[in-house]
PDB file of C-alpha atoms and ligand atoms in Angstrom:
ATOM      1  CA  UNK S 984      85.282  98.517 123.460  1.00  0.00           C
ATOM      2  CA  UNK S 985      86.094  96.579 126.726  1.00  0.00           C
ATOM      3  CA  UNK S 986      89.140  94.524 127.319  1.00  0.00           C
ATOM      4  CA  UNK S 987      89.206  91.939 129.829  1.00  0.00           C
ATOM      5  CA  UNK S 988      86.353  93.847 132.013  1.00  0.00           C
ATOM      6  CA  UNK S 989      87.495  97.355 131.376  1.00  0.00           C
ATOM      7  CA  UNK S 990      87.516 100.251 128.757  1.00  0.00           C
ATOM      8  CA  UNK S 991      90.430 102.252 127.766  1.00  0.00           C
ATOM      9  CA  UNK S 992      89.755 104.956 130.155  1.00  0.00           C
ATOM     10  CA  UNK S 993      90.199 102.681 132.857  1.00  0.00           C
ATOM     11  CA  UNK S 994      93.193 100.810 131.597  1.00  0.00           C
ATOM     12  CA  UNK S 995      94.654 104.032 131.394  1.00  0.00           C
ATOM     13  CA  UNK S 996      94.800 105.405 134.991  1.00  0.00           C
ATOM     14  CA  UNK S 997      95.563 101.377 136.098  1.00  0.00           C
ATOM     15  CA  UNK S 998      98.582 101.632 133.748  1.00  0.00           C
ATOM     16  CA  UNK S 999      99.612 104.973 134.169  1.00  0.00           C
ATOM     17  CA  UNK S1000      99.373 105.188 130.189  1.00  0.00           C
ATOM     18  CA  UNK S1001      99.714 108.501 128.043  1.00  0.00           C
ATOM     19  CA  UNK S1002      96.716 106.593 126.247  1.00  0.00           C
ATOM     20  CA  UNK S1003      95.279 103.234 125.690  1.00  0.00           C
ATOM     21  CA  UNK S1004      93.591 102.304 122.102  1.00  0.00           C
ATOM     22  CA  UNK S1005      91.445  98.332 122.426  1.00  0.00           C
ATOM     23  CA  UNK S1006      90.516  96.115 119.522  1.00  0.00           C
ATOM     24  CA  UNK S1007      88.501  93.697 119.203  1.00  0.00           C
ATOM     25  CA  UNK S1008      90.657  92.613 116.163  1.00  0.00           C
ATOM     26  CA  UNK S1009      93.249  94.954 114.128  1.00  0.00           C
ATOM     27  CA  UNK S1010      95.621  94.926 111.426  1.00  0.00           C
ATOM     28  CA  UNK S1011      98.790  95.218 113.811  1.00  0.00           C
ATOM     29  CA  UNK S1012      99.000  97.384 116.802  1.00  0.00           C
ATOM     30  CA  UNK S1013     102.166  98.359 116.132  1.00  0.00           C
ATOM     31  CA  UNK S1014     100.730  99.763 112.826  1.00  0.00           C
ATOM     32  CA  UNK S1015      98.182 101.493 115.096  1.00  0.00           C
ATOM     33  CA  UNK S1016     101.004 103.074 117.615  1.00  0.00           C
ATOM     34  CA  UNK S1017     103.288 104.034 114.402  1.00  0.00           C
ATOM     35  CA  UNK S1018     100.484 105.881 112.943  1.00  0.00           C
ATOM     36  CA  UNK S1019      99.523 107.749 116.271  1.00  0.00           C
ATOM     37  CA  UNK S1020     103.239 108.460 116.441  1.00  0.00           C
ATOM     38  CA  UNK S1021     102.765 110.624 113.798  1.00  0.00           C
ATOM     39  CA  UNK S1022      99.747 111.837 114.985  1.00  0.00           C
ATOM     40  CA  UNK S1023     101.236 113.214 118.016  1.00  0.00           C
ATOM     41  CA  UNK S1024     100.253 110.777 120.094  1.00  0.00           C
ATOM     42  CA  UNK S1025     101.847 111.180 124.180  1.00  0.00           C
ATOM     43  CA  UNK S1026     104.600 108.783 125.340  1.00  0.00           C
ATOM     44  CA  UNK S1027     103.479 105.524 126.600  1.00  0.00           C
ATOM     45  CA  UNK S1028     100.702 105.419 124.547  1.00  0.00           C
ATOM     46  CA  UNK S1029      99.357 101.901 124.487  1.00  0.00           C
ATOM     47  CA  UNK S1030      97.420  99.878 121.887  1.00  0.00           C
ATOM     48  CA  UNK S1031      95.882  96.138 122.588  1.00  0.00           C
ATOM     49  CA  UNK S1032      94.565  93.811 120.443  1.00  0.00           C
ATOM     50  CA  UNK S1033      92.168  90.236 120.785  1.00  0.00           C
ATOM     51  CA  UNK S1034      93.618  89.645 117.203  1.00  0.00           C
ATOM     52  CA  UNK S1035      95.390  90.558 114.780  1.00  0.00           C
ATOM     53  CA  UNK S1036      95.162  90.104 111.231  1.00  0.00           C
ATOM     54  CA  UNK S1037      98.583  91.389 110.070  1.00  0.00           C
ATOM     55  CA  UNK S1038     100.447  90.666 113.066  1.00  0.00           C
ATOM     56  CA  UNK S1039     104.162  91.586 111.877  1.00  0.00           C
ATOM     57  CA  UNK S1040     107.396  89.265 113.267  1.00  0.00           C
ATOM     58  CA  UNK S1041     111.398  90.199 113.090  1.00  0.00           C
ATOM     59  CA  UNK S1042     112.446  89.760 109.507  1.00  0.00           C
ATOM     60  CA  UNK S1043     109.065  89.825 108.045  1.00  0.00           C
ATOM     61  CA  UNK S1044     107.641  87.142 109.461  1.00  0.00           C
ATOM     62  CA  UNK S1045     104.349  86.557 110.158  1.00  0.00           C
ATOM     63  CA  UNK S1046     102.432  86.326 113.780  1.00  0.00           C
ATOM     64  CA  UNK S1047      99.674  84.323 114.270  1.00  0.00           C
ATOM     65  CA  UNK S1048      97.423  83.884 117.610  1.00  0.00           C
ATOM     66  CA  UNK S1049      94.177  82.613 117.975  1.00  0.00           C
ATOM     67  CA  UNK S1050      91.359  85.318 119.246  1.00  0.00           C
ATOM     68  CA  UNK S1051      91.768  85.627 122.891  1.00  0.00           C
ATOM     69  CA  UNK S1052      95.081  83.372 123.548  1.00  0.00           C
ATOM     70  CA  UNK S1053      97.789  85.468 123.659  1.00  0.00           C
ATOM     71  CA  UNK S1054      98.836  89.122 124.832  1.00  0.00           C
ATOM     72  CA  UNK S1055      99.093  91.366 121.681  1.00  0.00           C
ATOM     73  CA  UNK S1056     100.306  95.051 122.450  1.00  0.00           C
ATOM     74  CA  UNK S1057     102.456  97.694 121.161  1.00  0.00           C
ATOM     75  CA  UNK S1058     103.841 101.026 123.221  1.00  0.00           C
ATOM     76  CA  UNK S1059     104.980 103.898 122.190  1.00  0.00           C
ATOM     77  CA  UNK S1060     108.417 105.217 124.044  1.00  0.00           C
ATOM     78  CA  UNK S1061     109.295 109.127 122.425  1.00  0.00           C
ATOM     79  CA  UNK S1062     112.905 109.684 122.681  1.00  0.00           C
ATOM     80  CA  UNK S1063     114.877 112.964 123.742  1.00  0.00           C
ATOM     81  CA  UNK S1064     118.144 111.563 124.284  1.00  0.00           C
ATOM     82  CA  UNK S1065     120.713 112.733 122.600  1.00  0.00           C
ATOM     83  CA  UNK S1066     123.763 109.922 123.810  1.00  0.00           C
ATOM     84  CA  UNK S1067     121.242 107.009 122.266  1.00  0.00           C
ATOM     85  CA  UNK S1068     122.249 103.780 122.279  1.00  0.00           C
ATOM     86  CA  UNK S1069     119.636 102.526 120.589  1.00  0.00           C
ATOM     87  CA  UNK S1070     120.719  98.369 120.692  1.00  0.00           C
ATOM     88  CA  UNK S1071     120.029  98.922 124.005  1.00  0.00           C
ATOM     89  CA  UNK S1072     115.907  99.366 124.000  1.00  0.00           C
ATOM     90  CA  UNK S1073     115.058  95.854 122.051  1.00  0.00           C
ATOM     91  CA  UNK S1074     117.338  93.715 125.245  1.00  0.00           C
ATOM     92  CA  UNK S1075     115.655  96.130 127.883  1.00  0.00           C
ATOM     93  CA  UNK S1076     112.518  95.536 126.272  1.00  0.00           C
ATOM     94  CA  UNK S1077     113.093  91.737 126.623  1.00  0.00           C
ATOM     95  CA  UNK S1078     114.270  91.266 129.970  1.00  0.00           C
ATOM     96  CA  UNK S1079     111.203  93.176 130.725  1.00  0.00           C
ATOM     97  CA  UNK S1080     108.681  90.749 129.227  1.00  0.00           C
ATOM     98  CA  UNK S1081     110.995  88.021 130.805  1.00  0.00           C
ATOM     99  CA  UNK S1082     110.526  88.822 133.584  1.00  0.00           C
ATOM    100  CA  UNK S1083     106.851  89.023 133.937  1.00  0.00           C
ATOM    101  CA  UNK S1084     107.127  85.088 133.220  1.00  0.00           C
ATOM    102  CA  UNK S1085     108.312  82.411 135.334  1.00  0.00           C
ATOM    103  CA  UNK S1086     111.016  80.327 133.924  1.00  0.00           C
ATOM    104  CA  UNK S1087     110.986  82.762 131.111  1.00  0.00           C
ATOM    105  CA  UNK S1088     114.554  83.589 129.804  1.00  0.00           C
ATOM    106  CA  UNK S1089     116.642  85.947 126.931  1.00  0.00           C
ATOM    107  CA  UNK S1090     117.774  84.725 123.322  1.00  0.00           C
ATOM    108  CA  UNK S1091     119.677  87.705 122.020  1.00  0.00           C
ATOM    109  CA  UNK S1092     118.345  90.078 120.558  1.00  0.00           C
ATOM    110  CA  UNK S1093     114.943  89.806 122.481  1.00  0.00           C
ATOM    111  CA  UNK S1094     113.049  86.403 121.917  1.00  0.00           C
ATOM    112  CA  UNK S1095     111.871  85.400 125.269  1.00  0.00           C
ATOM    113  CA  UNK S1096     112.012  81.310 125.732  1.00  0.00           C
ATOM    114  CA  UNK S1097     111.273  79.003 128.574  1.00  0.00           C
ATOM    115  CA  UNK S1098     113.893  75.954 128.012  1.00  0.00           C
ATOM    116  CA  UNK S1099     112.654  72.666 127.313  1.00  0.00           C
ATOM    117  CA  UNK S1100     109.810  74.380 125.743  1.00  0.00           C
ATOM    118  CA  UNK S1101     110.282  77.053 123.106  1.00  0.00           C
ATOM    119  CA  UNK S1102     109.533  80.532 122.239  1.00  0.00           C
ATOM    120  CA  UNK S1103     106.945  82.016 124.437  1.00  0.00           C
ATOM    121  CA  UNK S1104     107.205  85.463 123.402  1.00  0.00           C
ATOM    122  CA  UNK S1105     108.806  88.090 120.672  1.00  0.00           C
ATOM    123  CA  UNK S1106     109.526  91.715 120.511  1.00  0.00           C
ATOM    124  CA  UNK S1107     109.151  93.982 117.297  1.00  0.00           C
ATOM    125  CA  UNK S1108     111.337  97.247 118.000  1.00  0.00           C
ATOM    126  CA  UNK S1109     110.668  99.513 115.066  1.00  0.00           C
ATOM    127  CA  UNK S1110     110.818 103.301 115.136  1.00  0.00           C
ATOM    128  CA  UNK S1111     112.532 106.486 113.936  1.00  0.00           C
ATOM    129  CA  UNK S1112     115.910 107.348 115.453  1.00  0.00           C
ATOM    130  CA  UNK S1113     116.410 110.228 118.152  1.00  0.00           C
ATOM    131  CA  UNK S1114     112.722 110.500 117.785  1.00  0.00           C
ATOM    132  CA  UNK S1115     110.731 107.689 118.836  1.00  0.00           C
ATOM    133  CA  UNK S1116     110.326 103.787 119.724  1.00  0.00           C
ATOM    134  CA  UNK S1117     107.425 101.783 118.975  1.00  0.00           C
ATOM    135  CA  UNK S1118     107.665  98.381 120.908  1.00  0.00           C
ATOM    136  CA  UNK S1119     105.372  95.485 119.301  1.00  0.00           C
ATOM    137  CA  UNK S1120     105.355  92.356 122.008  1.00  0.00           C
ATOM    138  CA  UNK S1121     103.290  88.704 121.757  1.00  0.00           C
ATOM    139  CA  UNK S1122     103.619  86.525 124.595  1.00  0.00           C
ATOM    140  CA  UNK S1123     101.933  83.577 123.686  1.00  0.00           C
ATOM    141  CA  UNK S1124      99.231  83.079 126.868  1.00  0.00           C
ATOM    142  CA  UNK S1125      96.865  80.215 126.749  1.00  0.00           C
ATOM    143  CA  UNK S1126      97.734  78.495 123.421  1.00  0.00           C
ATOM    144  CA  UNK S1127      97.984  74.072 123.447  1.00  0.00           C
ATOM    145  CA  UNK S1128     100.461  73.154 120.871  1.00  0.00           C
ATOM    146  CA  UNK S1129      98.098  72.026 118.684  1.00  0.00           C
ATOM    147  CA  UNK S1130      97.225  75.987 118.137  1.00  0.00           C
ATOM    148  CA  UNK S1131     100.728  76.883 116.411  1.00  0.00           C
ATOM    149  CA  UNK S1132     101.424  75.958 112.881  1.00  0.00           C
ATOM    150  CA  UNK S1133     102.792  72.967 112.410  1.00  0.00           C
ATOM    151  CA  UNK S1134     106.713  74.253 111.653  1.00  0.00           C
ATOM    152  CA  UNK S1135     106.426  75.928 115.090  1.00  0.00           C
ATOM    153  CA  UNK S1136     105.243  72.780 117.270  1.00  0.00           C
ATOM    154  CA  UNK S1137     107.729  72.040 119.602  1.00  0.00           C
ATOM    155  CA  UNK S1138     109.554  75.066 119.054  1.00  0.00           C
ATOM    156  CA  UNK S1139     106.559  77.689 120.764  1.00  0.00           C
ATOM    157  CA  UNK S1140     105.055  77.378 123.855  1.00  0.00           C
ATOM    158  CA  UNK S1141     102.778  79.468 125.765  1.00  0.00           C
ATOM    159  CA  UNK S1142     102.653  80.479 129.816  1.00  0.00           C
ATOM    160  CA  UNK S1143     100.468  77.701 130.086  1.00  0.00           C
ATOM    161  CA  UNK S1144     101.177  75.121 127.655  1.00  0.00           C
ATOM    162  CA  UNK S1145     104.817  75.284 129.194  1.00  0.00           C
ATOM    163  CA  UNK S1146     103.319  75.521 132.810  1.00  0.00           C
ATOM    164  CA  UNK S1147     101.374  72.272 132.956  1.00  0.00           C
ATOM    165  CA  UNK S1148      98.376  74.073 131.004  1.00  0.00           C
ATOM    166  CA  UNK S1149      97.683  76.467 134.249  1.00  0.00           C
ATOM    167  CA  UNK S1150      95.363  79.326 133.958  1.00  0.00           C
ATOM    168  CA  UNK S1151      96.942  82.571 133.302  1.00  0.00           C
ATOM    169  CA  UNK S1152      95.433  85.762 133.960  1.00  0.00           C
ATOM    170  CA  UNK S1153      95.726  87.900 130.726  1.00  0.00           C
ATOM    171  CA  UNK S1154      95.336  91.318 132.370  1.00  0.00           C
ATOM    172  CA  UNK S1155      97.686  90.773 135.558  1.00  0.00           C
ATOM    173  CA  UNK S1156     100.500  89.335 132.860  1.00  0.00           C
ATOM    174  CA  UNK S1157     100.331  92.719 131.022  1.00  0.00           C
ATOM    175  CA  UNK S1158      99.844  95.073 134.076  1.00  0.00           C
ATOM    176  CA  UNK S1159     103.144  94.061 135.084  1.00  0.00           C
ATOM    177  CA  UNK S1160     105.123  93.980 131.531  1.00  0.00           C
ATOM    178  CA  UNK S1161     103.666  97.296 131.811  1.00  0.00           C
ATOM    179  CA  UNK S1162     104.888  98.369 135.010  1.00  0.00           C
ATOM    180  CA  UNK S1163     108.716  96.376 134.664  1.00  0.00           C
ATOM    181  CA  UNK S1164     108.447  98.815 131.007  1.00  0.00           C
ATOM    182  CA  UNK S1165     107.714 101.874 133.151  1.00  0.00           C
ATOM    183  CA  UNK S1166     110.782 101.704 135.073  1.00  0.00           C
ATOM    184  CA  UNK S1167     113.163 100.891 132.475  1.00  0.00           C
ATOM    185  CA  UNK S1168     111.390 104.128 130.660  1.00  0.00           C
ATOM    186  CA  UNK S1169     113.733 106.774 131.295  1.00  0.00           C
ATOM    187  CA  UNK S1170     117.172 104.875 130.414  1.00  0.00           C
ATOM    188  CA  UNK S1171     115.712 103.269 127.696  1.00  0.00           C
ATOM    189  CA  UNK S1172     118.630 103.739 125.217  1.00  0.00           C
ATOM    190  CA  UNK S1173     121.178 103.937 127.553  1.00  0.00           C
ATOM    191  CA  UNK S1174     123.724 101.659 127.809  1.00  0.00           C
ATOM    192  CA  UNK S1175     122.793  98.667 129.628  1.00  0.00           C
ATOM    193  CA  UNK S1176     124.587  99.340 133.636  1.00  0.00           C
ATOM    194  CA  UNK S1177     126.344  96.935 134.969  1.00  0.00           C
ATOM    195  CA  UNK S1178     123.597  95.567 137.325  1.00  0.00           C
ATOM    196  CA  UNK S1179     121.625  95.059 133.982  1.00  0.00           C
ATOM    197  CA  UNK S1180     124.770  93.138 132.423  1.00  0.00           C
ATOM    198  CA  UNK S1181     124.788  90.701 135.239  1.00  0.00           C
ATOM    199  CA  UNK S1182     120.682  90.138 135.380  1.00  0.00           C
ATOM    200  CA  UNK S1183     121.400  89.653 131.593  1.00  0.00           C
ATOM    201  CA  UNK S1184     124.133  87.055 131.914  1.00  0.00           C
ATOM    202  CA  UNK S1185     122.163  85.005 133.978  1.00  0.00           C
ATOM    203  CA  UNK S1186     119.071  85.059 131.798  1.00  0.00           C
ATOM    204  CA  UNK S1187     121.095  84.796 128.319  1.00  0.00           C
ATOM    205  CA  UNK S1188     120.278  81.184 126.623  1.00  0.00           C
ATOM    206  CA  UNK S1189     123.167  81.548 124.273  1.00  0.00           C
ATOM    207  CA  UNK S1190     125.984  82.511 126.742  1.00  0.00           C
ATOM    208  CA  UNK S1191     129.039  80.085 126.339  1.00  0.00           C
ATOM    209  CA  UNK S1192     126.846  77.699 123.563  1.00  0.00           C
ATOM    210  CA  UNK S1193     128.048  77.691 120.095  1.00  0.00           C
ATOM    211  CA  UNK S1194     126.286  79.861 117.954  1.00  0.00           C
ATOM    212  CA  UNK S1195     125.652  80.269 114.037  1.00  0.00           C
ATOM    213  CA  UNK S1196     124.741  84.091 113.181  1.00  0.00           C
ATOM    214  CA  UNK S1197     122.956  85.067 109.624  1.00  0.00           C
ATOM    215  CA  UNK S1198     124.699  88.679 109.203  1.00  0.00           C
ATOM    216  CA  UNK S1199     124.629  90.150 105.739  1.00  0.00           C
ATOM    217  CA  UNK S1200     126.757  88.372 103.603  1.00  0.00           C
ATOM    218  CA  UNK S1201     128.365  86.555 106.283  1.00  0.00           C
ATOM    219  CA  UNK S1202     127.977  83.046 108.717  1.00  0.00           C
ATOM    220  CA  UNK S1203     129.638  83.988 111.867  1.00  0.00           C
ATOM    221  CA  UNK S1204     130.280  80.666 113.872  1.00  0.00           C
ATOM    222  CA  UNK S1205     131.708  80.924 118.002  1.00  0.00           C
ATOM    223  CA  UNK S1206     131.199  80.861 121.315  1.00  0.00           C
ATOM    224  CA  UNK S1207     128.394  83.111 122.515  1.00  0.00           C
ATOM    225  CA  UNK S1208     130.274  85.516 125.236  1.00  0.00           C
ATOM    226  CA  UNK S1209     127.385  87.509 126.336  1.00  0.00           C
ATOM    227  CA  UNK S1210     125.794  91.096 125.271  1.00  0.00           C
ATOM    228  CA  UNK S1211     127.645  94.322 125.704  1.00  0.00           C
ATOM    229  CA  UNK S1212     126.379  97.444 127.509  1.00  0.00           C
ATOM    230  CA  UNK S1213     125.312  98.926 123.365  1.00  0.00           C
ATOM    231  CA  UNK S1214     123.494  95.533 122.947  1.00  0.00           C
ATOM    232  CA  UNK S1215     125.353  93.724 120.676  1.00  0.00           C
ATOM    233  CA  UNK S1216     126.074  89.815 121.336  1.00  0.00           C
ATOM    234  CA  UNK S1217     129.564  88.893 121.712  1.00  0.00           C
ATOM    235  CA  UNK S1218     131.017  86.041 120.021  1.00  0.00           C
ATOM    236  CA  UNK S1219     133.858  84.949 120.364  1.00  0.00           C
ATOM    237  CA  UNK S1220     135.626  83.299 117.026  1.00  0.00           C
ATOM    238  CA  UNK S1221     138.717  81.688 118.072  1.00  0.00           C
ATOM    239  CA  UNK S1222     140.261  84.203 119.885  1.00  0.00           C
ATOM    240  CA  UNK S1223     139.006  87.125 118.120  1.00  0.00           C
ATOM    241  CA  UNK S1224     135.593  88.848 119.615  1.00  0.00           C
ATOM    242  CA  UNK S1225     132.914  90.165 116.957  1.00  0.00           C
ATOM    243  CA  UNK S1226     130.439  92.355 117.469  1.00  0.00           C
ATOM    244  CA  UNK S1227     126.850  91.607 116.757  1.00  0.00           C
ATOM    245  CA  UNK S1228     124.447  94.154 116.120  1.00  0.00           C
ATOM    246  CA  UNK S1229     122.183  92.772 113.587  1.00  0.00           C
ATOM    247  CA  UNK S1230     121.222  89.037 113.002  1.00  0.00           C
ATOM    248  CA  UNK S1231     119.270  85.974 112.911  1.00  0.00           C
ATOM    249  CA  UNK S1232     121.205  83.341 115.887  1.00  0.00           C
ATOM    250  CA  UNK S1233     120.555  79.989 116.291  1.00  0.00           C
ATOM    251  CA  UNK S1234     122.998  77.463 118.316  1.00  0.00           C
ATOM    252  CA  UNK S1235     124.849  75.429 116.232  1.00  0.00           C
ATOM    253  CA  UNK S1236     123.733  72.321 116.643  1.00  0.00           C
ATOM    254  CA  UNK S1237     121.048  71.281 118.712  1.00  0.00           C
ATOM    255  CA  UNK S1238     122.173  67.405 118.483  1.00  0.00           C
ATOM    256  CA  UNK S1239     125.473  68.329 119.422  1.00  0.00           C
ATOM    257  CA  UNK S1240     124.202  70.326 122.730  1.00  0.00           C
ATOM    258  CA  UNK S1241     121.615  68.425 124.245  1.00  0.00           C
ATOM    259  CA  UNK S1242     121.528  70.396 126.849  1.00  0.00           C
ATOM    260  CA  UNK S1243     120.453  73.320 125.048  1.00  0.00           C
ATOM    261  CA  UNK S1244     118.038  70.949 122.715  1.00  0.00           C
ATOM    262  CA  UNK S1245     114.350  72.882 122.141  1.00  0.00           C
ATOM    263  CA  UNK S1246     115.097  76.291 123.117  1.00  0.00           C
ATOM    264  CA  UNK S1247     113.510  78.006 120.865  1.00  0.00           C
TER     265      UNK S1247
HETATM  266  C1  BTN N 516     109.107  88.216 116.624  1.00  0.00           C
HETATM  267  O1  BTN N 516     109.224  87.930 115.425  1.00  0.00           O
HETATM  268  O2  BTN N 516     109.549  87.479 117.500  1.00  0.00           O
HETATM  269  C2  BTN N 516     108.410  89.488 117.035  1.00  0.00           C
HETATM  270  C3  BTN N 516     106.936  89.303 117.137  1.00  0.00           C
HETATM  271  C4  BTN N 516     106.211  90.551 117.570  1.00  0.00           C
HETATM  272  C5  BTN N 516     104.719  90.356 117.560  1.00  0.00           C
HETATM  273  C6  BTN N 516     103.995  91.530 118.154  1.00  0.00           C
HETATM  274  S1  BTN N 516     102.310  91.177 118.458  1.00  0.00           S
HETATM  275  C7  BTN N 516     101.989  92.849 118.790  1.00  0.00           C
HETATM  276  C8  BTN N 516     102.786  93.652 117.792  1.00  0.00           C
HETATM  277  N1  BTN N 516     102.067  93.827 116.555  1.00  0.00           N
HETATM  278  C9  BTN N 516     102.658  93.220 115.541  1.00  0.00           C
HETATM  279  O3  BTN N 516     102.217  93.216 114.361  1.00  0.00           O
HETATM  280  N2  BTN N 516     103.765  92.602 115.945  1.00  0.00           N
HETATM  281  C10 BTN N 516     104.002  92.814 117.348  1.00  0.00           C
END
């Protein structure tokens, strides 16, 4: 199997992989990397797919792309640390993929949007604690609008769409996600520095918008303060900050905030 041009072999030594599985089309590749997990498989091991036909989203959503249109890849990160943070990989992850796109910025935990346009790209963080990570990303590539479902239109974009429908070079977008996931690598799940807080606070969509959060059995509504060095969003509810580690967020009300209108 070739992707763009090249077999795995040769994707490997250009990516400095552990290994590299291609498919044509494949249930999920972050069902592929989660079985070689527990095969053994080496750190870094990569798996890419032209299509998927159980692509997997947060919350057990579905995720669609056409053949060919969008980057589909999972990567396997084994963990040895013993002072985990683990909240910390999914944001890492995400201002990764940011920023291998222009414009592209953070809605916490690790959506990846380009305001005024939508969602261009999600990240799937699944894995077994203290042992290993498996990191499922889709950045939506070459897709027109008329290519999502209908209750996404307006709310996704791709590189391109978003971009004035420029040509985007599949292989060259992933070779550096790739590379920007490399050197984030060894502090994966430590807590974020305080260089990465500030890169963060400038590509956070939510910071200082109010914010609606789906916890269990709760509706948290305040001011969006940021994300702490564990990875948890701050909000601030009159006065008192909460701590967000897991969660669906949406702003409150687009209509209310035009300026924040169609981020996602
Ligand atoms: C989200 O809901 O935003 C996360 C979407 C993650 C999709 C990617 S595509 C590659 C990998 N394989 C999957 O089945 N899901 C992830």
């Amino acid at each position: 199997m070739h992707w763009e041009g090249r077999d795995a072999q040769q994707w490997q030594r250009i990516w400095n992989a552990g290994a590299v599985h291609l498919f044509e089309s494949v249930g999920s590749t972050s069902d592929v990397i989660a079985s070689l997990a527990e095969q053994g498989a080496p750190h870094f091991t990569v798996a890419v797919a032209d299509e998927q036909t159980r692509g997997r989203g947060r919350g057990g959503s579905v995720w669609t792309a056409r053949p060919g249109s969008a980057l589909l890849f999972s990567v396997l990160f084994r963990i040895d640390k013993q002072d985990a943070v683990p909240g910390a990989a999914p944001i890492r992850i995400g201002v990764a993929v940011a920023s291998a796109i222009e414009d592209a910025r953070i809605k916490w935990p690790n959506d990846v949007v380009i305001p005024g346009h939508g969602k261009v790209a999600g990240i799937l963080c699944e894995g077994t604690f203290g042992s290993h990570i498996v990191a499922g990303i889709g950045i939506n590539v070459r897709q027109q609008q008329r290519d999502f479902p209908a209750e996404l239109r307006g709310r996704a974009c791709s590189v391109s769409s978003a971009h004035g429908g420029r040509d985007v070079d599949r292989a060259e977008m992933l070779g550096v996600v790739l590379q920007r996931l490399k050197e984030i690598d060894e502090r994966l799940v430590l807590p974020l520095d305080r260089a990465e807080l500030e890169a963060l606070a400038r590509l956070d969509v939510l910071r200082g918008n109010v914010v609606v959060c789906d916890v269990p059995n709760e509706k948290i509504t305040g001011v969006a303060t940021g994300i702490a060095e564990d990875g948890a969003l701050l909000i601030d509810q009159e006065g008192s900050i909460r701590r967000i580690y897991n969660g669906t967020v949406r702003l409150a009300a687009d209509a209310a905030y035009p300026g924040t209108a169609r981020l996602l």
